[in-house]
Amino acid sequence: NAGVMQNPRHLVRRRGQEARLRCSPMKGHSHVYWYRQLPEEGLKFMVYLQKENIIDESGMPKERFSAEFPKEGPSILRIQQVVRGDSAAYFCASSPAYATNEKLFFGSGTQLSVL
Amino acid sequence: GENVEQHPSTLSVQEGDSAVIKCTYSDSASNYFPWYKQELGKRPQLIIDIRSNVGEKKDQRIAVTLNKTAKHFSLHITETQPEDSAVYFCAALGGTSYGKLTFGQGTILTVHP
């Protein structure tokens, strides 16, 4: 009964590099949410995706950030040309198509550190 | 959009005492209010939740109350134990049909043995 799987757990990047964060939803789930947690703050919604479709990206910065959830494989959150302010914990959650407003269970997160 | 305020930011209690954390929300269309517990370096874990058609919900030492008129909800932990020490977050789900939660700023709870 695997939950939401995220990798890597820790990611270190230098300023200007690209960061790719992966999220595999729970088995049978076709909806994925990405949240970001800055140090000593609550989680903030970034983006909501279904397979091959972005539903709501209102919390995503307009530049450098993108997300996808392909037909096959995990959801990917991509951050181009990272800056120090991108250092944060990025959490993913998933839900089934038939109950998209049900409880959200988060993965273990990816801690991104930008040097 | 939704705005959630959480108080206090830190809370220190003696083992066995009760702890209460309060949150207010702004969107009257919000209908789902979960509470998460987060230990250092770990994922937020859902500990209890309440829907807007219910005023109170209890699960062993944890309870949540909701006042829709005043737009506030509270977490109550009784008989606190040192392992309850963590950061607690409240959240609210607005009028969307999907899991777009708005989180409070968090409360650092410390339970002293």
PDB file of C-alpha atoms in Angstrom:
ATOM      1  CA  ASN A   1       0.000   0.000   0.000  1.00  0.00           C
ATOM      2  CA  ALA A   2       2.523   2.547  -1.195  1.00  0.00           C
ATOM      3  CA  GLY A   3       1.607   6.152  -0.610  1.00  0.00           C
ATOM      4  CA  VAL A   4       2.645   9.143  -2.653  1.00  0.00           C
ATOM      5  CA  MET A   5       6.283   8.731  -3.615  1.00  0.00           C
ATOM      6  CA  GLN A   6       8.578  11.669  -4.186  1.00  0.00           C
ATOM      7  CA  ASN A   7      12.177  11.758  -5.279  1.00  0.00           C
ATOM      8  CA  PRO A   8      14.757  12.826  -4.664  1.00  0.00           C
ATOM      9  CA  ARG A   9      14.360  13.489  -0.926  1.00  0.00           C
ATOM     10  CA  HIS A  10      17.104  16.062  -1.039  1.00  0.00           C
ATOM     11  CA  LEU A  11      18.315  18.033  -4.013  1.00  0.00           C
ATOM     12  CA  VAL A  12      21.194  20.480  -4.040  1.00  0.00           C
ATOM     13  CA  ARG A  13      21.602  22.860  -6.943  1.00  0.00           C
ATOM     14  CA  ARG A  14      23.783  25.859  -7.668  1.00  0.00           C
ATOM     15  CA  ARG A  15      22.212  29.095  -8.769  1.00  0.00           C
ATOM     16  CA  GLY A  16      21.295  28.979 -12.450  1.00  0.00           C
ATOM     17  CA  GLN A  17      20.934  25.199 -12.634  1.00  0.00           C
ATOM     18  CA  GLU A  18      17.727  23.293 -13.252  1.00  0.00           C
ATOM     19  CA  ALA A  19      15.844  21.281 -10.644  1.00  0.00           C
ATOM     20  CA  ARG A  20      13.516  18.392 -11.480  1.00  0.00           C
ATOM     21  CA  LEU A  21      11.280  17.019  -8.762  1.00  0.00           C
ATOM     22  CA  ARG A  22       9.284  13.834  -9.276  1.00  0.00           C
ATOM     23  CA  CYS A  23       6.021  12.652  -7.796  1.00  0.00           C
ATOM     24  CA  SER A  24       4.371   9.282  -8.275  1.00  0.00           C
ATOM     25  CA  PRO A  25       0.766   9.333  -7.062  1.00  0.00           C
ATOM     26  CA  MET A  26      -0.879   6.598  -5.054  1.00  0.00           C
ATOM     27  CA  LYS A  27      -2.002   3.644  -7.097  1.00  0.00           C
ATOM     28  CA  GLY A  28      -5.215   4.412  -8.927  1.00  0.00           C
ATOM     29  CA  HIS A  29      -4.928   8.167  -8.431  1.00  0.00           C
ATOM     30  CA  SER A  30      -4.958  10.354 -11.513  1.00  0.00           C
ATOM     31  CA  HIS A  31      -4.828  13.804  -9.894  1.00  0.00           C
ATOM     32  CA  VAL A  32      -1.730  15.426  -8.458  1.00  0.00           C
ATOM     33  CA  TYR A  33      -1.170  18.568  -6.396  1.00  0.00           C
ATOM     34  CA  TRP A  34       2.108  20.347  -5.737  1.00  0.00           C
ATOM     35  CA  TYR A  35       2.645  22.515  -2.667  1.00  0.00           C
ATOM     36  CA  ARG A  36       5.669  24.508  -1.559  1.00  0.00           C
ATOM     37  CA  GLN A  37       6.748  25.126   2.029  1.00  0.00           C
ATOM     38  CA  LEU A  38       9.216  27.906   2.695  1.00  0.00           C
ATOM     39  CA  PRO A  39      11.184  27.707   5.963  1.00  0.00           C
ATOM     40  CA  GLU A  40       8.962  28.210   9.012  1.00  0.00           C
ATOM     41  CA  GLU A  41       5.833  28.734   6.933  1.00  0.00           C
ATOM     42  CA  GLY A  42       2.734  26.792   6.000  1.00  0.00           C
ATOM     43  CA  LEU A  43       2.311  24.970   2.728  1.00  0.00           C
ATOM     44  CA  LYS A  44       1.223  27.007  -0.281  1.00  0.00           C
ATOM     45  CA  PHE A  45      -0.658  25.582  -3.244  1.00  0.00           C
ATOM     46  CA  MET A  46       1.228  25.696  -6.519  1.00  0.00           C
ATOM     47  CA  VAL A  47      -0.492  23.599  -9.161  1.00  0.00           C
ATOM     48  CA  TYR A  48      -3.159  20.934  -9.711  1.00  0.00           C
ATOM     49  CA  LEU A  49      -2.832  18.480 -12.583  1.00  0.00           C
ATOM     50  CA  GLN A  50      -4.701  15.604 -14.093  1.00  0.00           C
ATOM     51  CA  LYS A  51      -3.085  13.217 -16.521  1.00  0.00           C
ATOM     52  CA  GLU A  52      -1.828  15.287 -19.491  1.00  0.00           C
ATOM     53  CA  ASN A  53      -3.712  18.364 -18.300  1.00  0.00           C
ATOM     54  CA  ILE A  54      -3.018  21.338 -16.015  1.00  0.00           C
ATOM     55  CA  ILE A  55      -6.227  22.263 -14.201  1.00  0.00           C
ATOM     56  CA  ASP A  56      -5.096  25.086 -11.921  1.00  0.00           C
ATOM     57  CA  GLU A  57      -1.664  26.676 -11.861  1.00  0.00           C
ATOM     58  CA  SER A  58      -2.681  29.835 -10.031  1.00  0.00           C
ATOM     59  CA  GLY A  59      -0.060  29.308  -7.320  1.00  0.00           C
ATOM     60  CA  MET A  60       2.836  28.758  -9.663  1.00  0.00           C
ATOM     61  CA  PRO A  61       5.342  31.565 -10.292  1.00  0.00           C
ATOM     62  CA  LYS A  62       4.917  32.814 -13.850  1.00  0.00           C
ATOM     63  CA  GLU A  63       8.542  32.373 -14.785  1.00  0.00           C
ATOM     64  CA  ARG A  64      10.995  29.496 -14.465  1.00  0.00           C
ATOM     65  CA  PHE A  65       8.460  27.044 -12.989  1.00  0.00           C
ATOM     66  CA  SER A  66       6.555  24.411 -14.935  1.00  0.00           C
ATOM     67  CA  ALA A  67       4.738  21.194 -14.130  1.00  0.00           C
ATOM     68  CA  GLU A  68       3.561  18.217 -16.109  1.00  0.00           C
ATOM     69  CA  PHE A  69       1.804  14.926 -15.502  1.00  0.00           C
ATOM     70  CA  PRO A  70       2.263  12.756 -18.580  1.00  0.00           C
ATOM     71  CA  LYS A  71       0.114   9.821 -19.549  1.00  0.00           C
ATOM     72  CA  GLU A  72       2.856   7.495 -18.393  1.00  0.00           C
ATOM     73  CA  GLY A  73       5.286   8.153 -15.571  1.00  0.00           C
ATOM     74  CA  PRO A  74       5.447  10.506 -12.616  1.00  0.00           C
ATOM     75  CA  SER A  75       4.463  14.131 -12.359  1.00  0.00           C
ATOM     76  CA  ILE A  76       7.423  16.459 -12.769  1.00  0.00           C
ATOM     77  CA  LEU A  77       7.896  19.893 -11.214  1.00  0.00           C
ATOM     78  CA  ARG A  78      10.633  21.698 -13.082  1.00  0.00           C
ATOM     79  CA  ILE A  79      12.422  24.812 -11.903  1.00  0.00           C
ATOM     80  CA  GLN A  80      14.754  26.440 -14.377  1.00  0.00           C
ATOM     81  CA  GLN A  81      17.639  28.749 -13.443  1.00  0.00           C
ATOM     82  CA  VAL A  82      17.126  28.244  -9.732  1.00  0.00           C
ATOM     83  CA  VAL A  83      17.746  31.101  -7.292  1.00  0.00           C
ATOM     84  CA  ARG A  84      18.324  30.993  -3.535  1.00  0.00           C
ATOM     85  CA  GLY A  85      14.697  31.949  -2.903  1.00  0.00           C
ATOM     86  CA  ASP A  86      13.608  28.640  -4.464  1.00  0.00           C
ATOM     87  CA  SER A  87      15.087  26.782  -1.498  1.00  0.00           C
ATOM     88  CA  ALA A  88      12.122  25.105   0.131  1.00  0.00           C
ATOM     89  CA  ALA A  89      10.394  21.799   0.723  1.00  0.00           C
ATOM     90  CA  TYR A  90       8.164  20.742  -2.163  1.00  0.00           C
ATOM     91  CA  PHE A  91       5.345  18.372  -1.309  1.00  0.00           C
ATOM     92  CA  CYS A  92       3.099  16.421  -3.608  1.00  0.00           C
ATOM     93  CA  ALA A  93      -0.322  14.922  -2.896  1.00  0.00           C
ATOM     94  CA  SER A  94      -2.701  12.876  -5.015  1.00  0.00           C
ATOM     95  CA  SER A  95      -6.384  12.032  -5.198  1.00  0.00           C
ATOM     96  CA  PRO A  96      -8.601   9.743  -7.229  1.00  0.00           C
ATOM     97  CA  ALA A  97     -10.671  11.158 -10.059  1.00  0.00           C
ATOM     98  CA  TYR A  98     -13.961  10.363  -8.339  1.00  0.00           C
ATOM     99  CA  ALA A  99     -13.210  12.198  -5.103  1.00  0.00           C
ATOM    100  CA  THR A 100     -11.083  15.196  -5.899  1.00  0.00           C
ATOM    101  CA  ASN A 101     -12.020  17.087  -2.745  1.00  0.00           C
ATOM    102  CA  GLU A 102     -11.227  14.313  -0.344  1.00  0.00           C
ATOM    103  CA  LYS A 103      -8.451  14.234   2.212  1.00  0.00           C
ATOM    104  CA  LEU A 104      -4.994  15.046   0.908  1.00  0.00           C
ATOM    105  CA  PHE A 105      -2.116  12.809   1.935  1.00  0.00           C
ATOM    106  CA  PHE A 106       1.297  14.189   1.197  1.00  0.00           C
ATOM    107  CA  GLY A 107       4.449  12.504   0.046  1.00  0.00           C
ATOM    108  CA  SER A 108       7.687  12.814   2.002  1.00  0.00           C
ATOM    109  CA  GLY A 109       8.660  15.872   0.028  1.00  0.00           C
ATOM    110  CA  THR A 110      11.783  17.053  -1.748  1.00  0.00           C
ATOM    111  CA  GLN A 111      14.009  19.468   0.122  1.00  0.00           C
ATOM    112  CA  LEU A 112      15.587  21.741  -2.461  1.00  0.00           C
ATOM    113  CA  SER A 113      18.678  23.652  -1.418  1.00  0.00           C
ATOM    114  CA  VAL A 114      20.111  26.260  -3.761  1.00  0.00           C
ATOM    115  CA  LEU A 115      23.715  27.232  -3.101  1.00  0.00           C
TER     116      LEU A 115
ATOM    117  CA  GLY B   1      -9.181  34.068  -2.377  1.00  0.00           C
ATOM    118  CA  GLU B   2      -9.212  32.296   0.953  1.00  0.00           C
ATOM    119  CA  ASN B   3      -7.123  33.598   3.858  1.00  0.00           C
ATOM    120  CA  VAL B   4      -6.437  31.533   6.987  1.00  0.00           C
ATOM    121  CA  GLU B   5      -5.052  33.020  10.189  1.00  0.00           C
ATOM    122  CA  GLN B   6      -3.689  30.741  12.928  1.00  0.00           C
ATOM    123  CA  HIS B   7      -2.919  31.503  16.580  1.00  0.00           C
ATOM    124  CA  PRO B   8      -0.825  31.213  18.608  1.00  0.00           C
ATOM    125  CA  SER B   9       2.412  30.851  16.693  1.00  0.00           C
ATOM    126  CA  THR B  10       4.020  29.042  19.624  1.00  0.00           C
ATOM    127  CA  LEU B  11       2.442  27.145  22.503  1.00  0.00           C
ATOM    128  CA  SER B  12       4.208  25.609  25.458  1.00  0.00           C
ATOM    129  CA  VAL B  13       2.383  23.308  27.887  1.00  0.00           C
ATOM    130  CA  GLN B  14       3.180  20.826  30.607  1.00  0.00           C
ATOM    131  CA  GLU B  15       2.595  17.153  29.981  1.00  0.00           C
ATOM    132  CA  GLY B  16      -1.001  16.284  30.821  1.00  0.00           C
ATOM    133  CA  ASP B  17      -2.333  19.782  30.169  1.00  0.00           C
ATOM    134  CA  SER B  18      -4.653  20.658  27.281  1.00  0.00           C
ATOM    135  CA  ALA B  19      -3.622  22.617  24.206  1.00  0.00           C
ATOM    136  CA  VAL B  20      -5.893  24.706  22.006  1.00  0.00           C
ATOM    137  CA  ILE B  21      -5.002  26.156  18.614  1.00  0.00           C
ATOM    138  CA  LYS B  22      -7.366  28.498  16.805  1.00  0.00           C
ATOM    139  CA  CYS B  23      -7.852  29.416  13.158  1.00  0.00           C
ATOM    140  CA  THR B  24     -10.062  31.851  11.321  1.00  0.00           C
ATOM    141  CA  TYR B  25     -10.906  31.820   7.633  1.00  0.00           C
ATOM    142  CA  SER B  26     -12.307  34.412   5.269  1.00  0.00           C
ATOM    143  CA  ASP B  27     -14.203  32.554   2.539  1.00  0.00           C
ATOM    144  CA  SER B  28     -17.716  31.668   3.666  1.00  0.00           C
ATOM    145  CA  ALA B  29     -17.836  29.077   0.853  1.00  0.00           C
ATOM    146  CA  SER B  30     -15.107  27.007   2.542  1.00  0.00           C
ATOM    147  CA  ASN B  31     -16.477  23.629   3.508  1.00  0.00           C
ATOM    148  CA  TYR B  32     -13.620  21.393   4.617  1.00  0.00           C
ATOM    149  CA  PHE B  33     -11.104  22.030   7.410  1.00  0.00           C
ATOM    150  CA  PRO B  34      -8.234  19.604   7.997  1.00  0.00           C
ATOM    151  CA  TRP B  35      -5.499  19.756  10.616  1.00  0.00           C
ATOM    152  CA  TYR B  36      -1.982  18.536   9.926  1.00  0.00           C
ATOM    153  CA  LYS B  37       0.859  17.651  12.284  1.00  0.00           C
ATOM    154  CA  GLN B  38       4.398  18.080  11.006  1.00  0.00           C
ATOM    155  CA  GLU B  39       7.493  16.859  12.808  1.00  0.00           C
ATOM    156  CA  LEU B  40      10.855  18.310  11.926  1.00  0.00           C
ATOM    157  CA  GLY B  41      11.941  17.279   8.447  1.00  0.00           C
ATOM    158  CA  LYS B  42       8.866  15.146   7.898  1.00  0.00           C
ATOM    159  CA  ARG B  43       5.741  15.349   5.776  1.00  0.00           C
ATOM    160  CA  PRO B  44       2.572  17.002   7.104  1.00  0.00           C
ATOM    161  CA  GLN B  45       0.302  14.267   8.405  1.00  0.00           C
ATOM    162  CA  LEU B  46      -3.453  14.595   8.491  1.00  0.00           C
ATOM    163  CA  ILE B  47      -4.617  14.102  12.081  1.00  0.00           C
ATOM    164  CA  ILE B  48      -8.246  15.167  11.986  1.00  0.00           C
ATOM    165  CA  ASP B  49     -10.649  17.026   9.736  1.00  0.00           C
ATOM    166  CA  ILE B  50     -14.142  18.445   9.820  1.00  0.00           C
ATOM    167  CA  ARG B  51     -16.719  19.362   7.216  1.00  0.00           C
ATOM    168  CA  SER B  52     -18.974  22.375   7.375  1.00  0.00           C
ATOM    169  CA  ASN B  53     -22.085  20.342   8.098  1.00  0.00           C
ATOM    170  CA  VAL B  54     -20.626  19.231  11.443  1.00  0.00           C
ATOM    171  CA  GLY B  55     -19.916  21.378  14.511  1.00  0.00           C
ATOM    172  CA  GLU B  56     -17.541  19.089  16.375  1.00  0.00           C
ATOM    173  CA  LYS B  57     -15.540  15.936  15.790  1.00  0.00           C
ATOM    174  CA  LYS B  58     -13.479  13.923  18.226  1.00  0.00           C
ATOM    175  CA  ASP B  59     -10.842  11.226  17.857  1.00  0.00           C
ATOM    176  CA  GLN B  60      -9.411  10.011  21.162  1.00  0.00           C
ATOM    177  CA  ARG B  61      -7.400  12.927  22.624  1.00  0.00           C
ATOM    178  CA  ILE B  62      -7.940  15.192  19.642  1.00  0.00           C
ATOM    179  CA  ALA B  63     -11.041  17.207  18.838  1.00  0.00           C
ATOM    180  CA  VAL B  64     -11.918  19.905  16.359  1.00  0.00           C
ATOM    181  CA  THR B  65     -14.745  22.433  16.640  1.00  0.00           C
ATOM    182  CA  LEU B  66     -16.163  24.600  13.889  1.00  0.00           C
ATOM    183  CA  ASN B  67     -18.180  27.802  14.144  1.00  0.00           C
ATOM    184  CA  LYS B  68     -19.400  28.611  10.634  1.00  0.00           C
ATOM    185  CA  THR B  69     -21.085  31.852  11.658  1.00  0.00           C
ATOM    186  CA  ALA B  70     -17.905  33.264  13.142  1.00  0.00           C
ATOM    187  CA  LYS B  71     -15.732  31.508  10.529  1.00  0.00           C
ATOM    188  CA  HIS B  72     -13.355  29.953  12.989  1.00  0.00           C
ATOM    189  CA  PHE B  73     -12.307  26.461  13.957  1.00  0.00           C
ATOM    190  CA  SER B  74     -10.115  25.096  16.705  1.00  0.00           C
ATOM    191  CA  LEU B  75      -7.977  22.070  17.515  1.00  0.00           C
ATOM    192  CA  HIS B  76      -8.104  20.719  21.053  1.00  0.00           C
ATOM    193  CA  ILE B  77      -5.549  18.243  22.361  1.00  0.00           C
ATOM    194  CA  THR B  78      -6.195  16.836  25.821  1.00  0.00           C
ATOM    195  CA  GLU B  79      -3.777  15.018  28.130  1.00  0.00           C
ATOM    196  CA  THR B  80      -0.828  16.177  26.061  1.00  0.00           C
ATOM    197  CA  GLN B  81       2.267  14.011  25.804  1.00  0.00           C
ATOM    198  CA  PRO B  82       5.843  14.894  24.789  1.00  0.00           C
ATOM    199  CA  GLU B  83       5.300  13.094  21.469  1.00  0.00           C
ATOM    200  CA  ASP B  84       2.590  15.634  20.640  1.00  0.00           C
ATOM    201  CA  SER B  85       5.380  18.208  20.245  1.00  0.00           C
ATOM    202  CA  ALA B  86       5.376  19.292  16.587  1.00  0.00           C
ATOM    203  CA  VAL B  87       4.168  22.036  14.291  1.00  0.00           C
ATOM    204  CA  TYR B  88       0.418  22.003  13.718  1.00  0.00           C
ATOM    205  CA  PHE B  89      -1.206  23.528  10.657  1.00  0.00           C
ATOM    206  CA  CYS B  90      -4.846  24.265  10.047  1.00  0.00           C
ATOM    207  CA  ALA B  91      -6.177  24.529   6.510  1.00  0.00           C
ATOM    208  CA  ALA B  92      -9.359  25.395   4.681  1.00  0.00           C
ATOM    209  CA  LEU B  93     -10.751  24.180   1.392  1.00  0.00           C
ATOM    210  CA  GLY B  94     -12.589  26.909  -0.470  1.00  0.00           C
ATOM    211  CA  GLY B  95     -15.365  26.666  -2.973  1.00  0.00           C
ATOM    212  CA  THR B  96     -13.411  24.624  -5.504  1.00  0.00           C
ATOM    213  CA  SER B  97     -14.213  21.035  -6.242  1.00  0.00           C
ATOM    214  CA  TYR B  98     -10.628  19.908  -5.710  1.00  0.00           C
ATOM    215  CA  GLY B  99      -7.940  19.899  -3.035  1.00  0.00           C
ATOM    216  CA  LYS B 100      -6.723  23.478  -3.208  1.00  0.00           C
ATOM    217  CA  LEU B 101      -6.053  23.999   0.485  1.00  0.00           C
ATOM    218  CA  THR B 102      -5.099  27.278   2.112  1.00  0.00           C
ATOM    219  CA  PHE B 103      -2.888  26.715   5.153  1.00  0.00           C
ATOM    220  CA  GLY B 104      -2.418  28.711   8.309  1.00  0.00           C
ATOM    221  CA  GLN B 105       1.033  29.830   9.385  1.00  0.00           C
ATOM    222  CA  GLY B 106       1.511  27.011  11.860  1.00  0.00           C
ATOM    223  CA  THR B 107       1.757  26.609  15.638  1.00  0.00           C
ATOM    224  CA  ILE B 108       4.865  25.186  17.276  1.00  0.00           C
ATOM    225  CA  LEU B 109       3.601  23.071  20.157  1.00  0.00           C
ATOM    226  CA  THR B 110       6.077  22.047  22.844  1.00  0.00           C
ATOM    227  CA  VAL B 111       4.987  19.629  25.550  1.00  0.00           C
ATOM    228  CA  HIS B 112       7.346  19.595  28.523  1.00  0.00           C
ATOM    229  CA  PRO B 113       7.679  16.329  30.460  1.00  0.00           C
TER     230      PRO B 113
END
